[in-house]
Tab-separated table of C-alpha atoms and ligand atoms in Angstrom:
chain	number	residue	atom	x	y	z
A	192	MET	CA	15.592	-22.265	-22.105
A	193	SER	CA	12.641	-24.647	-22.135
A	194	SER	CA	9.661	-23.998	-19.891
A	195	ASP	CA	10.388	-27.165	-17.977
A	196	ASP	CA	13.956	-26.089	-17.215
A	197	LEU	CA	12.818	-22.713	-16.000
A	198	ARG	CA	10.086	-24.169	-13.889
A	199	GLN	CA	12.567	-26.525	-12.295
A	200	ARG	CA	14.954	-23.689	-11.500
A	201	ASP	CA	12.233	-21.661	-9.858
A	202	GLN	CA	10.879	-24.573	-7.882
A	203	ARG	CA	14.269	-25.801	-6.748
A	204	TYR	CA	16.032	-22.561	-5.894
A	205	LEU	CA	13.539	-19.818	-5.251
A	206	TRP	CA	11.563	-18.977	-2.130
A	207	HIS	CA	8.531	-16.823	-2.920
A	208	PRO	CA	7.055	-14.157	-0.626
A	209	PHE	CA	3.794	-14.858	1.232
A	210	THR	CA	3.785	-18.312	-0.338
A	211	GLN	CA	3.402	-21.815	1.060
A	212	GLN	CA	6.263	-23.364	-0.865
A	213	GLN	CA	4.900	-26.875	-0.469
A	214	ASP	CA	1.956	-25.911	-2.641
A	215	TRP	CA	4.138	-23.852	-4.941
A	216	GLU	CA	6.509	-26.731	-5.639
A	217	ALA	CA	3.594	-28.930	-6.622
A	218	ASP	CA	2.124	-26.288	-8.889
A	219	ASP	CA	2.911	-24.985	-12.342
A	220	PRO	CA	4.162	-21.428	-11.870
A	221	LEU	CA	3.120	-18.762	-14.333
A	222	PHE	CA	6.130	-16.952	-15.765
A	223	ILE	CA	5.456	-13.384	-16.852
A	224	GLU	CA	7.676	-12.464	-19.737
A	225	SER	CA	6.505	-9.053	-20.838
A	226	GLY	CA	3.937	-6.378	-20.264
A	227	GLU	CA	2.311	-3.669	-22.292
A	228	GLY	CA	-0.255	-1.178	-21.067
A	229	VAL	CA	-2.626	-2.840	-18.615
A	230	ARG	CA	-1.746	-6.344	-19.760
A	231	VAL	CA	1.066	-8.787	-19.090
A	232	ARG	CA	2.047	-11.759	-21.238
A	233	ASP	CA	3.359	-15.186	-20.237
A	234	ARG	CA	5.996	-17.292	-21.962
A	235	ASP	CA	3.423	-18.937	-24.191
A	236	GLY	CA	2.172	-15.575	-25.405
A	237	ARG	CA	-1.044	-15.691	-23.396
A	238	GLU	CA	-2.240	-12.270	-22.282
A	239	TYR	CA	-3.724	-11.309	-18.944
A	240	TYR	CA	-5.180	-8.135	-17.529
A	241	ASP	CA	-2.982	-6.918	-14.681
A	242	ALA	CA	-5.969	-6.364	-12.409
A	243	ASN	CA	-3.965	-5.823	-9.246
A	244	SER	CA	-1.375	-3.549	-10.845
A	245	SER	CA	1.465	-6.000	-10.149
A	246	LEU	CA	0.643	-5.937	-6.463
A	247	TRP	CA	-0.704	-2.390	-6.244
A	248	VAL	CA	2.253	-0.586	-7.747
A	249	ASN	CA	1.586	0.039	-11.437
A	250	LEU	CA	-0.151	3.285	-12.365
A	251	HIS	CA	0.320	4.166	-16.011
A	252	GLY	CA	0.645	0.704	-17.538
A	253	HIS	CA	3.656	-1.418	-18.425
A	254	CYS	CA	6.370	-0.289	-20.826
A	255	ARG	CA	5.327	3.345	-20.776
A	256	PRO	CA	7.711	4.936	-23.285
A	257	GLU	CA	8.146	8.074	-21.145
A	258	ILE	CA	9.235	6.149	-18.040
A	259	ASP	CA	11.350	3.723	-20.064
A	260	ALA	CA	13.117	6.697	-21.674
A	261	ALA	CA	13.706	8.467	-18.364
A	262	ILE	CA	15.318	5.380	-16.879
A	263	THR	CA	17.417	4.786	-19.984
A	264	ALA	CA	18.599	8.402	-19.979
A	265	GLN	CA	19.595	8.160	-16.316
A	266	LEU	CA	21.268	4.822	-16.995
A	267	GLY	CA	23.481	6.606	-19.511
A	268	ARG	CA	24.674	8.904	-16.710
A	269	VAL	CA	24.925	6.749	-13.608
A	270	ALA	CA	22.860	3.828	-12.308
A	271	HIS	CA	23.538	4.428	-8.662
A	272	SER	CA	25.266	6.874	-6.402
A	273	THR	CA	24.728	7.204	-2.678
A	274	LEU	CA	22.947	9.983	-0.788
A	275	LEU	CA	25.235	9.413	2.203
A	276	GLY	CA	27.584	12.352	1.871
A	277	LEU	CA	26.751	13.011	-1.788
A	278	ALA	CA	23.868	14.489	-3.758
A	279	HIS	CA	22.363	13.848	-7.173
A	280	ALA	CA	19.902	15.690	-9.381
A	281	PRO	CA	17.002	13.202	-9.638
A	282	ALA	CA	16.739	12.893	-5.840
A	283	ALA	CA	16.782	16.672	-5.341
A	284	GLU	CA	14.271	17.355	-8.108
A	285	LEU	CA	11.929	14.643	-6.926
A	286	ALA	CA	12.101	15.856	-3.321
A	287	GLU	CA	10.952	19.304	-4.418
A	288	ARG	CA	8.155	17.870	-6.562
A	289	LEU	CA	6.899	15.673	-3.715
A	290	VAL	CA	6.909	18.497	-1.189
A	291	ARG	CA	4.963	20.703	-3.615
A	292	LEU	CA	2.374	17.982	-4.205
A	293	ALA	CA	2.041	16.705	-0.628
A	294	PRO	CA	-0.473	18.024	1.898
A	295	PRO	CA	0.618	21.431	3.248
A	296	GLY	CA	3.163	21.356	6.045
A	297	LEU	CA	5.186	18.396	4.833
A	298	ALA	CA	8.539	19.937	4.041
A	299	ARG	CA	11.253	17.273	3.847
A	300	VAL	CA	11.729	13.992	1.999
A	301	PHE	CA	13.709	11.076	3.403
A	302	TYR	CA	14.160	8.300	0.852
A	303	SER	CA	14.280	4.557	1.261
A	304	ASP	CA	13.357	1.640	-0.947
A	305	THR	CA	10.164	-0.084	0.191
A	306	GLY	CA	6.952	0.805	1.936
A	307	ALA	CA	8.052	-1.068	5.042
A	308	THR	CA	11.234	0.988	5.338
A	309	ALA	CA	9.276	4.207	4.816
A	310	VAL	CA	7.232	3.137	7.842
A	311	GLU	CA	10.283	2.148	9.912
A	312	ILE	CA	11.728	5.573	9.235
A	313	ALA	CA	8.532	7.354	10.244
A	314	LEU	CA	8.399	5.380	13.521
A	315	LYS	CA	12.049	6.048	14.324
A	316	MET	CA	11.750	9.717	13.413
A	317	ALA	CA	8.703	10.115	15.646
A	318	TYR	CA	10.439	8.424	18.556
A	319	GLN	CA	13.681	10.354	18.162
A	320	PHE	CA	11.795	13.616	17.642
A	321	TRP	CA	10.337	13.347	21.147
A	322	ARG	CA	13.701	12.379	22.627
A	323	HIS	CA	15.064	15.638	21.268
A	324	GLN	CA	12.248	17.484	23.030
A	325	GLY	CA	13.292	15.840	26.271
A	326	GLU	CA	10.094	13.742	26.263
A	327	GLU	CA	11.699	10.414	26.969
A	328	ASP	CA	8.452	8.761	28.064
A	329	ARG	CA	7.006	8.927	24.595
A	330	THR	CA	7.809	5.378	23.596
A	331	ARG	CA	4.346	4.070	22.718
A	332	PHE	CA	2.622	3.934	19.373
A	333	ILE	CA	-1.082	3.728	18.735
A	334	ALA	CA	-2.098	1.689	15.713
A	335	LEU	CA	-5.266	0.137	14.374
A	336	ALA	CA	-6.463	-3.432	14.389
A	337	GLU	CA	-6.522	-4.755	10.809
A	338	GLY	CA	-3.833	-2.261	9.849
A	339	TYR	CA	-0.910	-3.229	7.650
A	340	HIS	CA	2.351	-1.328	7.331
A	341	GLY	CA	4.853	-3.824	5.922
A	342	ASP	CA	6.848	-6.834	7.052
A	343	THR	CA	9.966	-5.542	8.804
A	344	LEU	CA	9.832	-5.781	12.587
A	345	GLY	CA	8.997	-2.156	13.347
A	346	ALA	CA	6.255	-2.183	10.754
A	347	VAL	CA	5.039	-5.528	12.087
A	348	SER	CA	4.955	-4.030	15.609
A	349	VAL	CA	2.283	-1.601	14.437
A	350	GLY	CA	0.614	-4.195	12.223
A	351	GLY	CA	-2.802	-5.441	13.228
A	352	ILE	CA	-3.290	-8.543	11.099
A	353	SER	CA	-2.740	-11.473	13.434
A	354	LEU	CA	-2.452	-14.039	10.620
A	355	PHE	CA	0.714	-12.281	9.440
A	356	HIS	CA	1.947	-10.724	12.649
A	357	GLY	CA	0.909	-12.965	15.537
A	358	ILE	CA	3.866	-15.328	15.513
A	359	PHE	CA	6.390	-12.492	15.919
A	360	ARG	CA	4.624	-10.868	18.866
A	361	LYS	CA	7.445	-11.515	21.348
A	362	LEU	CA	9.965	-9.739	19.148
A	363	LEU	CA	7.957	-6.563	18.859
A	364	PHE	CA	7.740	-3.274	20.731
A	365	THR	CA	4.523	-2.522	22.569
A	366	THR	CA	1.804	-0.983	20.526
A	367	ASP	CA	-1.664	-0.010	21.683
A	368	PHE	CA	-4.276	-1.121	19.188
A	369	ALA	CA	-7.604	0.569	18.664
A	370	PRO	CA	-10.348	-1.331	16.839
A	371	SER	CA	-10.552	-1.035	13.071
A	372	PRO	CA	-12.596	2.069	12.175
A	373	SER	CA	-14.433	-0.053	9.607
A	374	ARG	CA	-16.442	-1.554	12.462
A	375	PHE	CA	-18.163	1.728	13.264
A	376	PRO	CA	-20.880	3.616	11.418
A	377	ASP	CA	-19.530	7.077	12.142
A	378	ALA	CA	-16.187	8.738	12.588
A	379	ARG	CA	-16.679	10.041	16.088
A	380	GLN	CA	-17.556	6.648	17.500
A	381	ALA	CA	-14.754	5.002	15.535
A	382	ALA	CA	-12.213	7.411	17.012
A	383	GLU	CA	-13.361	7.082	20.618
A	384	PRO	CA	-11.108	4.104	21.393
A	385	VAL	CA	-8.138	6.058	20.030
A	386	GLU	CA	-9.017	8.947	22.285
A	387	ALA	CA	-9.314	6.603	25.261
A	388	LEU	CA	-5.772	5.341	24.594
A	389	LEU	CA	-4.429	8.858	24.183
A	390	ARG	CA	-6.008	9.826	27.472
A	391	GLU	CA	-4.772	6.731	29.283
A	392	HIS	CA	-1.221	7.197	28.011
A	393	ARG	CA	-1.074	10.967	27.923
A	394	GLY	CA	2.490	12.129	27.398
A	395	GLN	CA	3.655	8.615	26.450
A	396	VAL	CA	2.476	8.314	22.870
A	397	ALA	CA	5.070	9.026	20.194
A	398	ALA	CA	2.611	8.813	17.311
A	399	VAL	CA	-0.628	7.445	15.964
A	400	ILE	CA	-0.193	5.521	12.725
A	401	ALA	CA	-2.991	4.778	10.289
A	402	GLU	CA	-3.747	3.998	6.671
A	403	PRO	CA	-5.902	6.886	5.473
A	404	LEU	CA	-9.479	6.004	4.393
A	405	VAL	CA	-8.923	2.341	3.622
A	406	GLN	CA	-7.158	-0.542	5.329
A	407	GLY	CA	-5.912	-2.203	2.189
A	408	ALA	CA	-4.208	-5.438	3.127
A	409	SER	CA	-6.965	-6.529	5.489
A	410	GLY	CA	-9.390	-6.570	2.577
A	411	MET	CA	-10.138	-2.942	1.652
A	412	LEU	CA	-11.876	-2.100	4.929
A	413	LEU	CA	-13.305	1.401	4.726
A	414	ALA	CA	-13.143	3.942	7.544
A	415	PRO	CA	-16.234	6.092	8.052
A	416	PRO	CA	-15.885	9.524	6.415
A	417	GLY	CA	-14.253	12.031	8.741
A	418	TYR	CA	-12.270	9.441	10.687
A	419	LEU	CA	-8.890	10.591	9.447
A	420	ARG	CA	-9.773	14.200	10.204
A	421	ARG	CA	-10.866	13.136	13.683
A	422	LEU	CA	-7.505	11.395	14.199
A	423	ARG	CA	-5.794	14.630	13.195
A	424	GLU	CA	-7.864	16.575	15.734
A	425	LEU	CA	-7.095	14.072	18.470
A	426	CYS	CA	-3.369	14.120	17.734
A	427	ASP	CA	-3.444	17.916	18.004
A	428	GLU	CA	-5.507	17.833	21.159
A	429	TYR	CA	-3.205	15.348	22.864
A	430	ASP	CA	-0.103	16.827	21.279
A	431	THR	CA	1.178	13.771	19.506
A	432	LEU	CA	2.200	13.014	15.922
A	433	LEU	CA	0.077	11.550	13.141
A	434	ILE	CA	1.743	9.176	10.690
A	435	ALA	CA	-0.263	8.650	7.499
A	436	ASP	CA	0.763	5.475	5.712
A	437	GLU	CA	-0.097	6.343	2.115
A	438	VAL	CA	1.985	3.518	0.681
A	439	ALA	CA	-1.100	1.912	-0.869
A	440	THR	CA	-3.434	4.911	-1.126
A	441	GLY	CA	-0.946	7.403	-2.577
A	442	PHE	CA	-0.637	8.479	-6.204
A	443	GLY	CA	-4.227	8.566	-7.312
A	444	ARG	CA	-5.505	5.244	-6.002
A	445	THR	CA	-8.388	6.824	-4.108
A	446	GLY	CA	-9.247	9.407	-6.737
A	447	ARG	CA	-7.060	12.180	-5.323
A	448	LEU	CA	-3.283	12.292	-5.493
A	449	PHE	CA	-3.125	11.468	-1.776
A	450	ALA	CA	-5.950	10.034	0.322
A	451	CYS	CA	-5.336	12.659	3.037
A	452	GLU	CA	-6.650	15.285	0.609
A	453	HIS	CA	-10.188	13.867	0.833
A	454	GLU	CA	-10.378	15.120	4.408
A	455	GLY	CA	-8.050	18.091	4.177
A	456	VAL	CA	-5.602	16.449	6.558
A	457	SER	CA	-1.893	17.178	6.857
A	458	PRO	CA	-0.096	14.439	8.744
A	459	ASP	CA	3.190	15.064	10.571
A	460	LEU	CA	4.806	12.166	8.742
A	461	MET	CA	3.671	10.579	5.498
A	462	CYS	CA	4.902	7.285	4.045
A	463	LEU	CA	4.996	6.757	0.294
A	464	GLY	CA	5.981	3.701	-1.698
A	465	LYS	CA	4.263	1.364	-4.155
A	466	GLY	CA	3.109	3.756	-6.917
A	467	LEU	CA	5.868	6.314	-6.366
A	468	THR	CA	7.833	5.180	-9.444
A	469	GLY	CA	4.709	4.305	-11.423
A	470	GLY	CA	5.361	0.712	-10.427
A	471	TYR	CA	8.761	0.477	-12.084
A	472	LEU	CA	11.453	0.407	-9.420
A	473	PRO	CA	11.712	0.089	-5.657
A	474	LEU	CA	11.617	3.533	-4.105
A	475	ALA	CA	9.909	4.873	-1.009
A	476	ALA	CA	9.830	8.153	0.850
A	477	THR	CA	8.969	9.427	4.298
A	478	LEU	CA	7.849	13.051	4.316
A	479	ALA	CA	8.194	15.107	7.488
A	480	THR	CA	7.114	18.544	8.654
A	481	ALA	CA	9.597	21.349	9.246
A	482	ARG	CA	8.907	21.029	12.967
A	483	ILE	CA	10.140	17.454	12.985
A	484	TYR	CA	13.048	18.164	10.670
A	485	GLU	CA	14.233	21.108	12.730
A	486	ALA	CA	14.249	19.055	15.915
A	487	PHE	CA	17.086	17.030	14.368
A	488	LEU	CA	19.280	20.083	13.741
A	489	GLY	CA	22.141	20.826	16.081
A	490	ASP	CA	25.855	20.633	16.613
A	491	TYR	CA	27.131	17.183	15.612
A	492	SER	CA	28.193	16.568	19.210
A	493	GLU	CA	24.570	16.926	20.353
A	494	LEU	CA	23.883	13.578	18.617
A	495	LYS	CA	20.710	14.790	16.996
A	496	THR	CA	21.588	13.178	13.672
A	497	PHE	CA	19.097	10.707	12.264
A	498	PHE	CA	21.330	7.666	12.018
A	499	HIS	CA	19.432	5.743	9.392
A	500	GLY	CA	20.015	4.909	5.727
A	501	HIS	CA	20.081	2.125	3.176
A	502	SER	CA	22.558	1.160	0.475
A	503	TYR	CA	20.138	2.141	-2.272
A	504	THR	CA	18.430	5.075	-0.544
A	505	GLY	CA	17.193	7.465	-3.237
A	506	ASN	CA	18.506	5.397	-6.142
A	507	PRO	CA	18.843	7.709	-9.187
A	508	LEU	CA	17.174	5.334	-11.658
A	509	ALA	CA	14.179	5.015	-9.362
A	510	CYS	CA	14.013	8.780	-8.793
A	511	ALA	CA	14.131	9.327	-12.568
A	512	ALA	CA	11.246	6.889	-12.987
A	513	ALA	CA	9.286	8.705	-10.271
A	514	LEU	CA	9.844	12.069	-11.959
A	515	ALA	CA	8.647	10.642	-15.274
A	516	SER	CA	5.594	9.200	-13.521
A	517	LEU	CA	4.747	12.610	-12.039
A	518	ASP	CA	5.153	14.146	-15.511
A	519	ILE	CA	2.561	11.689	-16.802
A	520	PHE	CA	0.170	12.774	-14.037
A	521	ASP	CA	0.540	16.354	-15.283
A	522	ARG	CA	0.509	15.780	-18.999
A	523	ASP	CA	-2.289	13.200	-19.109
A	524	ARG	CA	-4.272	14.958	-16.386
A	525	VAL	CA	-4.512	11.568	-14.693
A	526	ILE	CA	-6.254	12.716	-11.516
A	527	GLU	CA	-8.896	14.648	-13.477
A	528	GLY	CA	-9.645	11.533	-15.516
A	529	LEU	CA	-10.168	9.264	-12.540
A	530	ALA	CA	-13.659	10.360	-11.483
A	531	THR	CA	-15.423	8.862	-14.503
A	532	LYS	CA	-13.432	5.643	-14.231
A	533	ILE	CA	-14.249	5.306	-10.550
A	534	GLU	CA	-17.919	5.940	-11.267
A	535	ARG	CA	-17.900	3.363	-14.050
A	536	VAL	CA	-16.440	0.801	-11.658
A	537	ARG	CA	-18.996	1.720	-9.007
A	538	ARG	CA	-21.876	1.143	-11.417
A	539	ARG	CA	-20.465	-2.149	-12.641
A	540	LEU	CA	-20.000	-3.331	-9.061
A	541	GLU	CA	-23.702	-2.776	-8.361
A	542	ALA	CA	-24.473	-5.790	-10.536
A	543	MET	CA	-21.928	-7.856	-8.676
A	544	ARG	CA	-23.549	-7.065	-5.344
A	545	ALA	CA	-26.567	-9.029	-6.488
A	546	LEU	CA	-24.670	-12.326	-6.666
A	547	PRO	CA	-25.762	-14.615	-3.817
A	548	HIS	CA	-22.198	-15.336	-2.661
A	549	VAL	CA	-20.975	-11.771	-2.703
A	550	GLY	CA	-21.164	-10.517	0.869
A	551	GLU	CA	-19.844	-7.013	0.636
A	552	VAL	CA	-18.319	-4.929	-2.110
A	553	ARG	CA	-15.995	-2.222	-0.835
A	554	GLN	CA	-14.650	0.517	-3.038
A	555	CYS	CA	-12.450	3.519	-2.433
A	556	GLY	CA	-11.511	5.002	-5.788
A	557	LEU	CA	-9.723	2.299	-7.742
A	558	MET	CA	-9.220	0.143	-4.655
A	559	VAL	CA	-11.875	-2.550	-4.611
A	560	GLY	CA	-12.490	-5.623	-2.481
A	561	VAL	CA	-15.256	-8.106	-3.283
A	562	GLU	CA	-15.921	-10.279	-0.264
A	563	LEU	CA	-17.173	-13.802	-0.886
A	564	VAL	CA	-19.446	-15.543	1.616
A	565	ARG	CA	-21.139	-18.906	1.780
A	566	SER	CA	-24.384	-17.172	2.587
A	567	ARG	CA	-25.295	-13.520	2.763
A	568	ASP	CA	-28.311	-13.599	5.037
A	569	PRO	CA	-27.556	-14.838	7.595
A	570	ARG	CA	-23.992	-13.957	6.902
A	571	VAL	CA	-21.826	-17.073	6.912
A	572	PRO	CA	-18.238	-16.970	5.672
A	573	TYR	CA	-16.716	-19.768	3.665
A	574	PRO	CA	-14.425	-21.978	5.739
A	575	TRP	CA	-10.957	-20.502	5.238
A	576	GLU	CA	-9.541	-23.917	4.324
A	577	ALA	CA	-11.718	-23.902	1.229
A	578	ALA	CA	-9.576	-21.027	-0.105
A	579	THR	CA	-12.518	-19.691	-2.065
A	580	GLY	CA	-10.845	-16.361	-2.821
A	581	ALA	CA	-7.794	-18.138	-4.185
A	582	ARG	CA	-9.939	-20.431	-6.313
A	583	VAL	CA	-11.798	-17.494	-7.824
A	584	CYS	CA	-8.526	-15.734	-8.660
A	585	ARG	CA	-7.186	-18.930	-10.136
A	586	ARG	CA	-10.270	-19.221	-12.313
A	587	ALA	CA	-9.918	-15.569	-13.343
A	588	ARG	CA	-6.436	-16.385	-14.529
A	589	THR	CA	-7.740	-19.026	-16.916
A	590	LEU	CA	-10.112	-16.328	-18.203
A	591	GLY	CA	-7.245	-13.911	-18.835
A	592	LEU	CA	-6.920	-11.813	-15.690
A	593	ILE	CA	-4.402	-11.739	-12.859
A	594	THR	CA	-5.177	-10.704	-9.335
A	595	ARG	CA	-4.436	-11.987	-5.854
A	596	PRO	CA	-7.009	-12.400	-3.092
A	597	LEU	CA	-6.828	-11.340	0.541
A	598	GLY	CA	-8.477	-14.323	2.184
A	599	ASP	CA	-11.928	-14.482	0.626
A	600	VAL	CA	-11.745	-10.922	-0.609
A	601	VAL	CA	-11.100	-10.685	-4.339
A	602	VAL	CA	-8.943	-7.630	-4.923
A	603	PHE	CA	-9.468	-5.331	-7.896
A	604	LEU	CA	-6.809	-2.612	-8.087
A	605	PRO	CA	-6.354	-1.862	-11.771
A	606	PRO	CA	-3.715	0.491	-13.181
A	607	LEU	CA	-4.971	4.089	-13.217
A	608	ALA	CA	-4.383	4.086	-16.964
A	609	SER	CA	-7.076	1.440	-17.540
A	610	THR	CA	-9.715	2.726	-19.956
A	611	GLU	CA	-13.382	2.412	-19.103
A	612	ALA	CA	-13.560	-0.464	-21.580
A	613	ASP	CA	-10.626	-2.180	-19.830
A	614	LEU	CA	-12.341	-1.744	-16.464
A	615	GLU	CA	-15.594	-3.226	-17.774
A	616	ALA	CA	-13.762	-6.155	-19.328
A	617	MET	CA	-11.805	-6.852	-16.142
A	618	LEU	CA	-14.884	-6.734	-13.923
A	619	GLU	CA	-16.706	-8.968	-16.377
A	620	ILE	CA	-13.994	-11.592	-15.956
A	621	ILE	CA	-13.996	-11.277	-12.184
A	622	GLU	CA	-17.755	-11.690	-12.094
A	623	ARG	CA	-17.599	-14.761	-14.329
A	624	ALA	CA	-14.895	-16.277	-12.167
A	625	ILE	CA	-17.004	-15.714	-9.042
A	626	VAL	CA	-20.071	-17.204	-10.661
A	627	LEU	CA	-18.173	-20.243	-11.915
A	628	GLU	CA	-16.425	-20.944	-8.627
A	629	THR	CA	-19.280	-20.267	-6.247
A	630	GLY	CA	-21.797	-22.180	-8.296
A	631	ASP	CA	-24.045	-19.229	-8.959
A	632	GLY	CA	-24.191	-19.866	-12.648
B	947	PLP	C1	2.229	-2.575	0.850
B	947	PLP	C2	2.127	-1.698	2.036
B	947	PLP	C3	3.247	-1.446	2.850
B	947	PLP	C4	4.560	-2.147	2.663
B	947	PLP	O1	5.163	-1.812	1.461
B	947	PLP	P1	6.342	-2.752	0.900
B	947	PLP	O2	6.851	-2.012	-0.277
B	947	PLP	O3	5.655	-4.047	0.522
B	947	PLP	O4	7.321	-2.927	1.969
B	947	PLP	C5	3.105	-0.551	3.886
B	947	PLP	N1	1.944	0.054	4.129
B	947	PLP	C6	0.837	-0.160	3.377
B	947	PLP	C7	-0.410	0.566	3.690
B	947	PLP	C8	0.898	-1.061	2.316
B	947	PLP	O5	-0.207	-1.313	1.593
């Protein structure tokens, strides 16, 4: 099919996520045809670095033979079978692996298919858990301003990005928002507003939900060290549950397998998605402690069942991909290799900080946000209508790199498998794109 035909089909029939279709229809969409390692290729054979890991999901590169083979092998057995009333090997094996790898205390795995559903499940489990304890007043959730947990309505209810979430406000359940921890210099101060809410609503809070260490979707906002641990202490003190949304931070992104490990924290519920299958297939998981799990046990007539599931919950192909991804972590010692890569990125970012239109550079492992500003001192943002972040990413594309901005924050979230040379080359392109678009060169 000719490029023109394809383009027409896309522009006439498709509706893209997070996309103003009026602009899209007037544009010339880039069709990705293949990928290999940390690069993807378009229909004309042009290559691009996949500098945002295909929206934060890819870990080990594209077309990894081990993951391809695992999926193919599973495909030869069965592509899908349900977990409602039936079991299958990949789901059981993966559940054991995840429990062994997760922070201590997490004992059960409930599958779904996207990060947002993993969050929905955590919220519903928390709520129902308290009902089973006879604590019917625990209907409130505490969440953080600038937090992001997905786009379904429960996840939006605990979402703190008004640009995305504001319009749906009337459809949502009540959530108490504490300020983003990124606004505070130290953990204790940052957690005070959470404590105030816990005190005010003592006995009414079902759970506190947070992204550990870094609020990704709001532009890689970093929490002060110790904040997550402080949240854990507060949840214990006020006897409520902590939900860690590790959808973005999980699977090595922050330098450890899970971000919670940096602060020795075990949440009561943990949401996993994005990198779970190495970026291959949609799969998510909500991990729960034995205490939560056991509260759902009882005679069927007690109605303690968790009535929740999806058609493709725990899809065998996706579980096989996830198992192969975890094998790669072991065999390639992926986590051990991250420290030098992260350090290399940190050093390279130092140079970028010197650019006059770079306001702040935020890094947590291989999660990086480079914030662009009209002026640094005094700090003046670009007008949002100027879409400076989008222009820089567009320019980067012409230089052979794909990423997507968050407002005026240029996102750099490379596959974990990127070599140091890849990382240097990608950051070089990003810097050139910034210089060219902000007139620094
Ligand atoms: C991306 C993301 C989600 C939502 O995941 P989807 O797979 O897009 O539904 C939830 N929480 C966090 C922290 C995320 O970054």
